[in-house]
mmCIF file with all atom_site columns, C-alpha atoms in Angstrom:
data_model
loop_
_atom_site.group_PDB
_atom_site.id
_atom_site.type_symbol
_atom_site.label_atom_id
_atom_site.label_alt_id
_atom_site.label_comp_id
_atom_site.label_asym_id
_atom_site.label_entity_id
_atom_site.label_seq_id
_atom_site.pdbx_PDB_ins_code
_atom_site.Cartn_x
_atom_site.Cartn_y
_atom_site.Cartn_z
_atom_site.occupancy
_atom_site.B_iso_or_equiv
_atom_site.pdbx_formal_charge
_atom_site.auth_seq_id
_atom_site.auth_comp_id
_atom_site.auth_asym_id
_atom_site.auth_atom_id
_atom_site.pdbx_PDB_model_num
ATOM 1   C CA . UNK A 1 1   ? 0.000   0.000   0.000  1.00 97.00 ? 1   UNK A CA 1
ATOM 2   C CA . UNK A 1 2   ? 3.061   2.363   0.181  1.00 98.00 ? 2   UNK A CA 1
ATOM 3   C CA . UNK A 1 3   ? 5.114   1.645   -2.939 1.00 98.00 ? 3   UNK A CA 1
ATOM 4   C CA . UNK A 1 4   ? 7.262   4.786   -3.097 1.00 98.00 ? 4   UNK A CA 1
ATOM 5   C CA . UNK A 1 5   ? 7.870   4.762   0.719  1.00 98.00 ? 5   UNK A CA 1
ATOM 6   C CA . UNK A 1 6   ? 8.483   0.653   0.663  1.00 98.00 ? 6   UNK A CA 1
ATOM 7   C CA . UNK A 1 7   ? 11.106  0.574   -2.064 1.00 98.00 ? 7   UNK A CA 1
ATOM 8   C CA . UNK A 1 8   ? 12.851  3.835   -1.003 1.00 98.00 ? 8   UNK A CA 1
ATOM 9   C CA . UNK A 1 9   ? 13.539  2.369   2.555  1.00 98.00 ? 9   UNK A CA 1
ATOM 10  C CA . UNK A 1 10  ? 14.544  -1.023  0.554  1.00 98.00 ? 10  UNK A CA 1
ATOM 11  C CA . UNK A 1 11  ? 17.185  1.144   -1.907 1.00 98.00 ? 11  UNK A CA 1
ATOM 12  C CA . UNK A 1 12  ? 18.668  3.182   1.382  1.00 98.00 ? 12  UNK A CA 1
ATOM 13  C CA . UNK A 1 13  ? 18.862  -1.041  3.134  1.00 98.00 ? 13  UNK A CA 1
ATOM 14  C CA . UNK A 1 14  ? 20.187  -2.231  -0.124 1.00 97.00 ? 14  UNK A CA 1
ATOM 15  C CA . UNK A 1 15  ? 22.849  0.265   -0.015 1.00 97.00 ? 15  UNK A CA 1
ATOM 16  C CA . UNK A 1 16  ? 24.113  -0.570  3.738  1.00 98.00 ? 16  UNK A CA 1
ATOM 17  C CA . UNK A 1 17  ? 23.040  2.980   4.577  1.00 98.00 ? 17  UNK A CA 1
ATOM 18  C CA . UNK A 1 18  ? 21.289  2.452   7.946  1.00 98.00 ? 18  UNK A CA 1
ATOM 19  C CA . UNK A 1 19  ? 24.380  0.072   8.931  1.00 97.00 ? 19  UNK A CA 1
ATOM 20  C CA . UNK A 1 20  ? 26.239  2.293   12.017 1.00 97.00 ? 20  UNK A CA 1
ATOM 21  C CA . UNK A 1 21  ? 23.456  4.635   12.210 1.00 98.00 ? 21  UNK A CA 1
ATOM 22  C CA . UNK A 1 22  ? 21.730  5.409   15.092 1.00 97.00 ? 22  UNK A CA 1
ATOM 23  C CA . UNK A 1 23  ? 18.067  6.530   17.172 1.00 98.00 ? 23  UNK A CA 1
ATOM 24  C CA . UNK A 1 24  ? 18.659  9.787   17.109 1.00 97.00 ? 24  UNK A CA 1
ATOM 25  C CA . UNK A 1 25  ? 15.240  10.151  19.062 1.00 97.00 ? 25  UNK A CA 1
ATOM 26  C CA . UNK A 1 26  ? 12.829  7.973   21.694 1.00 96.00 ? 26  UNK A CA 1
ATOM 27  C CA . UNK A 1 27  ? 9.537   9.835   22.866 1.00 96.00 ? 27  UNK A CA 1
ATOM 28  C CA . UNK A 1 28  ? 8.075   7.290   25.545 1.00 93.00 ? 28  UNK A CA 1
ATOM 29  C CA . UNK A 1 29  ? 4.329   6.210   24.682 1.00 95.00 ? 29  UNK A CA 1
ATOM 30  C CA . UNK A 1 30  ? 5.103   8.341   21.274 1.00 98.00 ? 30  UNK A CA 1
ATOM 31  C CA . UNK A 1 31  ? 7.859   7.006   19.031 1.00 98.00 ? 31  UNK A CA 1
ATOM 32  C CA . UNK A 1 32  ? 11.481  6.551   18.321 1.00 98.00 ? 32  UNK A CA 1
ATOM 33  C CA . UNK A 1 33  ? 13.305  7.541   15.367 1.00 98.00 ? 33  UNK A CA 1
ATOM 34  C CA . UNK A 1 34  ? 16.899  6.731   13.616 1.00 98.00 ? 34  UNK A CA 1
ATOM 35  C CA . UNK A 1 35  ? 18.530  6.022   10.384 1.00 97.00 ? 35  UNK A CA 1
ATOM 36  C CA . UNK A 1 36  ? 19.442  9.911   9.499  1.00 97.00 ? 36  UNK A CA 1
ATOM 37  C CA . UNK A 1 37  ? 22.632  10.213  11.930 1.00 97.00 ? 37  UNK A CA 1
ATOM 38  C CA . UNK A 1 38  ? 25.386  8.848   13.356 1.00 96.00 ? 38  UNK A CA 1
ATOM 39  C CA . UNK A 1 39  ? 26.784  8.377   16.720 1.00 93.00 ? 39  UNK A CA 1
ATOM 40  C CA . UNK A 1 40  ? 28.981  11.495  16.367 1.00 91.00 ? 40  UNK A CA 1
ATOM 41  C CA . UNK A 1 41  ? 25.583  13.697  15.303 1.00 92.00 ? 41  UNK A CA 1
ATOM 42  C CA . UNK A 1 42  ? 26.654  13.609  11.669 1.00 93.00 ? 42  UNK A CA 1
ATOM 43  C CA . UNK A 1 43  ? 23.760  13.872  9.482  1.00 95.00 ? 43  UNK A CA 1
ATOM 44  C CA . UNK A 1 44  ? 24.215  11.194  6.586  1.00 96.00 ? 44  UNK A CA 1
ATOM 45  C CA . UNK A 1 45  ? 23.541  12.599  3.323  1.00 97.00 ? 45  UNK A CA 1
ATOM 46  C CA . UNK A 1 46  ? 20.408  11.570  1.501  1.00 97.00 ? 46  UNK A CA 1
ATOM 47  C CA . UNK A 1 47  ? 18.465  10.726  -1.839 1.00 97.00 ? 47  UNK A CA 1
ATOM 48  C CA . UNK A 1 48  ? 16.129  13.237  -3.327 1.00 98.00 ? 48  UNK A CA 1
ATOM 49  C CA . UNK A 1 49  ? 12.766  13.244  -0.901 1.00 98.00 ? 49  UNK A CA 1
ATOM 50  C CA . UNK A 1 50  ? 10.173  11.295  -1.991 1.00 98.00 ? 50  UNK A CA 1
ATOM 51  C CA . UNK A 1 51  ? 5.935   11.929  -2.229 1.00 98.00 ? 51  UNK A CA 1
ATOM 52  C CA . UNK A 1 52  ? 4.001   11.610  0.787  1.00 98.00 ? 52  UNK A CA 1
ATOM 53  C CA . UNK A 1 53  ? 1.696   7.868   0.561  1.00 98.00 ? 53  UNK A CA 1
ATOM 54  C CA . UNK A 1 54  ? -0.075  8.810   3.713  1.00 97.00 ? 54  UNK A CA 1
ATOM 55  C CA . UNK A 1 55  ? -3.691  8.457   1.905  1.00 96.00 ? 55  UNK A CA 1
ATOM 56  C CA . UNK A 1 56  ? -2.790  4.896   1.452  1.00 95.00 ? 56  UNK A CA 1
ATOM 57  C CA . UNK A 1 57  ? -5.045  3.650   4.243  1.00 96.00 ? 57  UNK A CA 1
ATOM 58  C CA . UNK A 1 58  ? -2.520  2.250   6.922  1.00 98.00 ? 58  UNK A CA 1
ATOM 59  C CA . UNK A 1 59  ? -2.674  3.838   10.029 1.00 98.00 ? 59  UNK A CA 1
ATOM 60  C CA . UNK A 1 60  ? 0.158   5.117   12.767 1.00 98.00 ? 60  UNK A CA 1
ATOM 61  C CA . UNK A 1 61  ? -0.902  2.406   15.254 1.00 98.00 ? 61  UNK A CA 1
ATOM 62  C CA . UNK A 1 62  ? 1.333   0.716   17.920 1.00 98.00 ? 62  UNK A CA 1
ATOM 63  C CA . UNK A 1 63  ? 4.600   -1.159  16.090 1.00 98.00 ? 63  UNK A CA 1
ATOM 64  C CA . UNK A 1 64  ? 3.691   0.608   12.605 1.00 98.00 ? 64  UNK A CA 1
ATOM 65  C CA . UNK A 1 65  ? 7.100   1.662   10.358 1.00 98.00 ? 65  UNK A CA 1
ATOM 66  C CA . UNK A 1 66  ? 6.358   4.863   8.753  1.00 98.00 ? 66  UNK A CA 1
ATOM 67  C CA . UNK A 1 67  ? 8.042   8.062   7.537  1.00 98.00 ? 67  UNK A CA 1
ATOM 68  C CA . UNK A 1 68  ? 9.785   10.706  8.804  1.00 98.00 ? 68  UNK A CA 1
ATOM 69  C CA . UNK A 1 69  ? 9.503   14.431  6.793  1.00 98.00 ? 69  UNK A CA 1
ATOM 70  C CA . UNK A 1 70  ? 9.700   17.951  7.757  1.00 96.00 ? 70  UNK A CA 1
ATOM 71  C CA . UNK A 1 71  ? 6.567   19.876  8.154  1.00 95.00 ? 71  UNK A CA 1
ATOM 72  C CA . UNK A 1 72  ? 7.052   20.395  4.228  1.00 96.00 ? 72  UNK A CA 1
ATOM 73  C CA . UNK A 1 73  ? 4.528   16.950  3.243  1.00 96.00 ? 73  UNK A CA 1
ATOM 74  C CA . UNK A 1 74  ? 7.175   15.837  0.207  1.00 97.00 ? 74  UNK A CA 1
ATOM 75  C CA . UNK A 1 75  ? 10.075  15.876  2.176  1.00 98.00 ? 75  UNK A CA 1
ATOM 76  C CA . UNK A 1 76  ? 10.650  12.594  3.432  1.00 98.00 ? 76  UNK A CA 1
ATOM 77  C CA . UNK A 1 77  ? 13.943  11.010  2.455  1.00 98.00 ? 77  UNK A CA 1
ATOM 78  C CA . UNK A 1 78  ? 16.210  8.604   4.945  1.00 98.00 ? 78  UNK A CA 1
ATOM 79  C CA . UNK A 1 79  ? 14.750  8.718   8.563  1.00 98.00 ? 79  UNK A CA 1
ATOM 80  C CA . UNK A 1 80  ? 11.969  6.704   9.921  1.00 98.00 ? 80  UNK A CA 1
ATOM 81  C CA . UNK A 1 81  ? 10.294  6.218   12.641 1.00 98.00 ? 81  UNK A CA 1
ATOM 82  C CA . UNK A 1 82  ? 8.173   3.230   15.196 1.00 98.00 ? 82  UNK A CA 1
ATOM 83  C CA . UNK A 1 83  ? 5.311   4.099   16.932 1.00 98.00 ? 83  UNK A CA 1
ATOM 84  C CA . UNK A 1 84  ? 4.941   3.344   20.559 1.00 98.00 ? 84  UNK A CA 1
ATOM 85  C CA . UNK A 1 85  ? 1.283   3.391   20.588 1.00 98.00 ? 85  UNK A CA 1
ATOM 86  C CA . UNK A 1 86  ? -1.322  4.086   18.321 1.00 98.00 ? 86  UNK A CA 1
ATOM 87  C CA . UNK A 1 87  ? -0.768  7.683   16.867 1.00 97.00 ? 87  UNK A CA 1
ATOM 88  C CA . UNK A 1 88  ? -3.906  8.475   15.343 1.00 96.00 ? 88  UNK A CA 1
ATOM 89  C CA . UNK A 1 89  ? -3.436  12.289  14.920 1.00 94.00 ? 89  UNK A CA 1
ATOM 90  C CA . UNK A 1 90  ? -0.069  11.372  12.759 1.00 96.00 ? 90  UNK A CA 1
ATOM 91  C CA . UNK A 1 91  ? -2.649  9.806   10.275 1.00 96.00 ? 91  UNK A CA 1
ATOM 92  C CA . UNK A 1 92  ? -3.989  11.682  7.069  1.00 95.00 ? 92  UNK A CA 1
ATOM 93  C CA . UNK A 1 93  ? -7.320  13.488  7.380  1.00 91.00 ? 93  UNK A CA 1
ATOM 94  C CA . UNK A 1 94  ? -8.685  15.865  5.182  1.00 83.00 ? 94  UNK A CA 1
ATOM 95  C CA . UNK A 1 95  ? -10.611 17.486  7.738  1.00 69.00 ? 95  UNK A CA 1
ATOM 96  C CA . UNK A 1 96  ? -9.357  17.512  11.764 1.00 54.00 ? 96  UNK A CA 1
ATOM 97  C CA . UNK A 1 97  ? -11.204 19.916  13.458 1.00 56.00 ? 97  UNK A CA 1
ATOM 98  C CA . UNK A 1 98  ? -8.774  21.096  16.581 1.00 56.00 ? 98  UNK A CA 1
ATOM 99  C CA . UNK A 1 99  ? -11.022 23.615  18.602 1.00 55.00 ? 99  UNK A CA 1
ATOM 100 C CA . UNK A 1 100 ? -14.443 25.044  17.999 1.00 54.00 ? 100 UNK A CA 1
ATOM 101 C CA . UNK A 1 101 ? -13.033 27.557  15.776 1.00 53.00 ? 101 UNK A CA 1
ATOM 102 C CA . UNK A 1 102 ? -10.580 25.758  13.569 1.00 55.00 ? 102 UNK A CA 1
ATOM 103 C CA . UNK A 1 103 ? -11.043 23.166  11.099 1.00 53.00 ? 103 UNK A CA 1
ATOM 104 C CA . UNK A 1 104 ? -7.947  21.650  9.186  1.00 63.00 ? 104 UNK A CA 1
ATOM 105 C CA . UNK A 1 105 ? -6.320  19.103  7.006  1.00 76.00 ? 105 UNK A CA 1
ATOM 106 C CA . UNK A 1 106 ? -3.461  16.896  8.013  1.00 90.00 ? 106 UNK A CA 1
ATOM 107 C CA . UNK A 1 107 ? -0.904  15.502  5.092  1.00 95.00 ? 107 UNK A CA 1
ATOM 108 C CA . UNK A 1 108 ? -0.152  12.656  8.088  1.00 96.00 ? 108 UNK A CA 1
ATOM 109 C CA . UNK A 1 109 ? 2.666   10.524  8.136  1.00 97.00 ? 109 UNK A CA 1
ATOM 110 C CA . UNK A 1 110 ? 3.520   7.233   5.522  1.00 98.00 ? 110 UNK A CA 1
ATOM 111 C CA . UNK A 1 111 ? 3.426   4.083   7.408  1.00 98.00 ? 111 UNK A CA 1
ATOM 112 C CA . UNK A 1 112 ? 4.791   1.528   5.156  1.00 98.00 ? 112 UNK A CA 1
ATOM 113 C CA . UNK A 1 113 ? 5.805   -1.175  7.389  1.00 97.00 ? 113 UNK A CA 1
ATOM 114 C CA . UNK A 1 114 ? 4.821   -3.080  10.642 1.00 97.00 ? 114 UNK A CA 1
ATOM 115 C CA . UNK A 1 115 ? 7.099   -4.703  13.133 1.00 97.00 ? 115 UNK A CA 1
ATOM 116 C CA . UNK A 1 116 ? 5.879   -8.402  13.166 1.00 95.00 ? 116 UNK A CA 1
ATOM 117 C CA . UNK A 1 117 ? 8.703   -9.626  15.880 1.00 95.00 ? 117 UNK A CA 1
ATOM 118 C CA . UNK A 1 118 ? 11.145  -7.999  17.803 1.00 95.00 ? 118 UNK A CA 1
ATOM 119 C CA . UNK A 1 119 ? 8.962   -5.844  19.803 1.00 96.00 ? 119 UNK A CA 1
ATOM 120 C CA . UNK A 1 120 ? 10.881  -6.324  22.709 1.00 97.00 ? 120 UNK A CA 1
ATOM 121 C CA . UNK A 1 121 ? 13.782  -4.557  21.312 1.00 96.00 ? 121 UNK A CA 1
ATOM 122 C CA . UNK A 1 122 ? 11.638  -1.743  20.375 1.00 96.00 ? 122 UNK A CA 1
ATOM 123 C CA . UNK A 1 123 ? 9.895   -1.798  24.125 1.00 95.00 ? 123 UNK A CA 1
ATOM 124 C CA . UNK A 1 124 ? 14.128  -1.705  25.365 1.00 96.00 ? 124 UNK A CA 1
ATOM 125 C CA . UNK A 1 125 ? 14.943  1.023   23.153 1.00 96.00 ? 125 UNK A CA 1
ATOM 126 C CA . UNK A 1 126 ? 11.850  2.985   24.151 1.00 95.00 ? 126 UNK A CA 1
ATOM 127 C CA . UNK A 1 127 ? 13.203  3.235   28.087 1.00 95.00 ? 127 UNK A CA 1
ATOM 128 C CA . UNK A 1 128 ? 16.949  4.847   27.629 1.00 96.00 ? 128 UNK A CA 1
ATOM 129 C CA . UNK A 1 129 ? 17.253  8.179   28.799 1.00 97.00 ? 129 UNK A CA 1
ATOM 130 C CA . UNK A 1 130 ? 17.315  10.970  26.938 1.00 97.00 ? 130 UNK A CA 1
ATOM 131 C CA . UNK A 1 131 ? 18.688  14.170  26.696 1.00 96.00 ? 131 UNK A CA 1
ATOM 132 C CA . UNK A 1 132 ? 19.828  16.999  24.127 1.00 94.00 ? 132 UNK A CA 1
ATOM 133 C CA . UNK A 1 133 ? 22.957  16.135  21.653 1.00 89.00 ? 133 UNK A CA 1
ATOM 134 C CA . UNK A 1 134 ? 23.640  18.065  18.200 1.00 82.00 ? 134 UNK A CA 1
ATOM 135 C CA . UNK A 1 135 ? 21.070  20.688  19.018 1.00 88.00 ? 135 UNK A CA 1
ATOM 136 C CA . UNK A 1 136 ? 17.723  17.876  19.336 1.00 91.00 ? 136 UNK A CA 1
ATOM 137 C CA . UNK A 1 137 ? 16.061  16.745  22.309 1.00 94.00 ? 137 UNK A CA 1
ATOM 138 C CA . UNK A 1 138 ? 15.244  13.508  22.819 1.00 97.00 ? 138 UNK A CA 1
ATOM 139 C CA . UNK A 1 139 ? 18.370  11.882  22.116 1.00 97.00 ? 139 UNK A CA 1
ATOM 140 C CA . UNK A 1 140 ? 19.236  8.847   23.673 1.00 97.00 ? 140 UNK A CA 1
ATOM 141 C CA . UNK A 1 141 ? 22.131  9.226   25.914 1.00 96.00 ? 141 UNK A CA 1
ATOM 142 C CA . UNK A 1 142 ? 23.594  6.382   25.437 1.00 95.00 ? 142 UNK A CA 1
ATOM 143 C CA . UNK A 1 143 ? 24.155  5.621   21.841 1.00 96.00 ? 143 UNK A CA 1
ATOM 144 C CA . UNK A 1 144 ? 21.135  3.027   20.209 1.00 97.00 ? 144 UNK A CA 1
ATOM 145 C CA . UNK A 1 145 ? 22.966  1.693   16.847 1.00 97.00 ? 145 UNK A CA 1
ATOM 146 C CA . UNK A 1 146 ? 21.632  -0.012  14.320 1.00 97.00 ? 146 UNK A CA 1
ATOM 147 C CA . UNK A 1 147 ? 24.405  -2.396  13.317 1.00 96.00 ? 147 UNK A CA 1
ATOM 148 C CA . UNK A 1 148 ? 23.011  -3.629  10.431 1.00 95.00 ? 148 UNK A CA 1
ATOM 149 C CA . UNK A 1 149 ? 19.412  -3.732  8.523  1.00 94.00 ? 149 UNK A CA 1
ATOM 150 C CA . UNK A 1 150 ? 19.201  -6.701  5.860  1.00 92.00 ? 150 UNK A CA 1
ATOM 151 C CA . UNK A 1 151 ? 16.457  -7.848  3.855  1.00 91.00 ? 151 UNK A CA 1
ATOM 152 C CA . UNK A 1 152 ? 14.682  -11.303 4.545  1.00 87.00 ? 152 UNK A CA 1
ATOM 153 C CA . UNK A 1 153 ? 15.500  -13.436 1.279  1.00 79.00 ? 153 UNK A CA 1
#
C-alpha cells in the first residue's frame, strides 16, 4: 500500500546505509526515530525526498514503520520512525477539526511497514534516557545503533 515509501527504505537497506546509524530520538508512549545520523551527530547525506503515501489507508498504530519528513509533506527522504502506541493524529485526514473555531487538514505521516517480531527490542529502546545532543532533544544518551538492517531473502 506504500510503494514509493516501501522501495525507497529497501534502496537506502540495499545500499548498507542504515548500517552504524543510530536513534537519534525515543519519545516514551510516542515514538522513536533513527537512520538519518550517526553516533557522532553527523547527518548522513540523503536521496532526493520522496511523495508523501499517507492516503494509502494504513494507520500510525502501535509497532507501525512509517516516515519521517519535515513539516514540508514531500520531504521525506532517509529517517523513519516506530510508533509506541497508536498515533492516530499522525494519520492523514482531510478534515481535523482542533477547537471550535478551527477546522484543518493533516498531510499525516507514511506508514509503510509493521514490526511483526522484535517488539521487545523496540519496548528496550523505548526506556533509555534521553537528553539533548547536536542541538535535538530527545536523544538517547547512550548511543542506540543499528548495526546492520538486511532484507529477509
Amino acid at each position: 500500500k506504500a510503494p514509493i515509501s516501501s522501495k525507497n527504505f529497501k534502496d537506502y537497506v540495499e545500499k548498507d546505509f542504515y548500517n552504524g546509524t543510530i536513534f537519534h530520538q525515543g519519545i516514551d508512549e510516542f515514538m522513536i526515530q533513527g537512520g538519518g545520523f550517526t553516533p557522532d551527530g553527523n547527518k548522513k547525506p540523503t536521496n532526493p525526498p520522496i511523495v508523501l503515501e499517507s492516503k494509502n489507508g494504513l494507520t500510525n498504530d502501535l509497532g507501525t514503520i512509517a516516515m519521517a519528513r519535515t513539516n514540508i509533506p514531500d520531504s521525506a527522504t532517509n529517517q523513519f520512525f516506530i510508533n509506541l502506541k497508536d498515533n492516530s493524529f499522525l494519520n492523514y485526514s482531510s478534515t481535523r477539526t482542533d477547537s471550535l473555531y478551527l477546522s484543518s487538514s493533516s498531510p499525516g505521516y507514511a506508514v509503510f511497514g509493521k514490526v511483526v517480531t522484535g517488539m521487545d527490542v523496540i519496548n528496550q529502546i523505548k526506556m533509555v534516557k534521553t537528553g539533548t545532543r547536536a542541538g535535538m532533544p530527545d536523544w538517547p544518551v547512550h548511543d542506540v545503533l543499528i548495526k546492520k538492517i538486511s532484507l529477509k531473502k
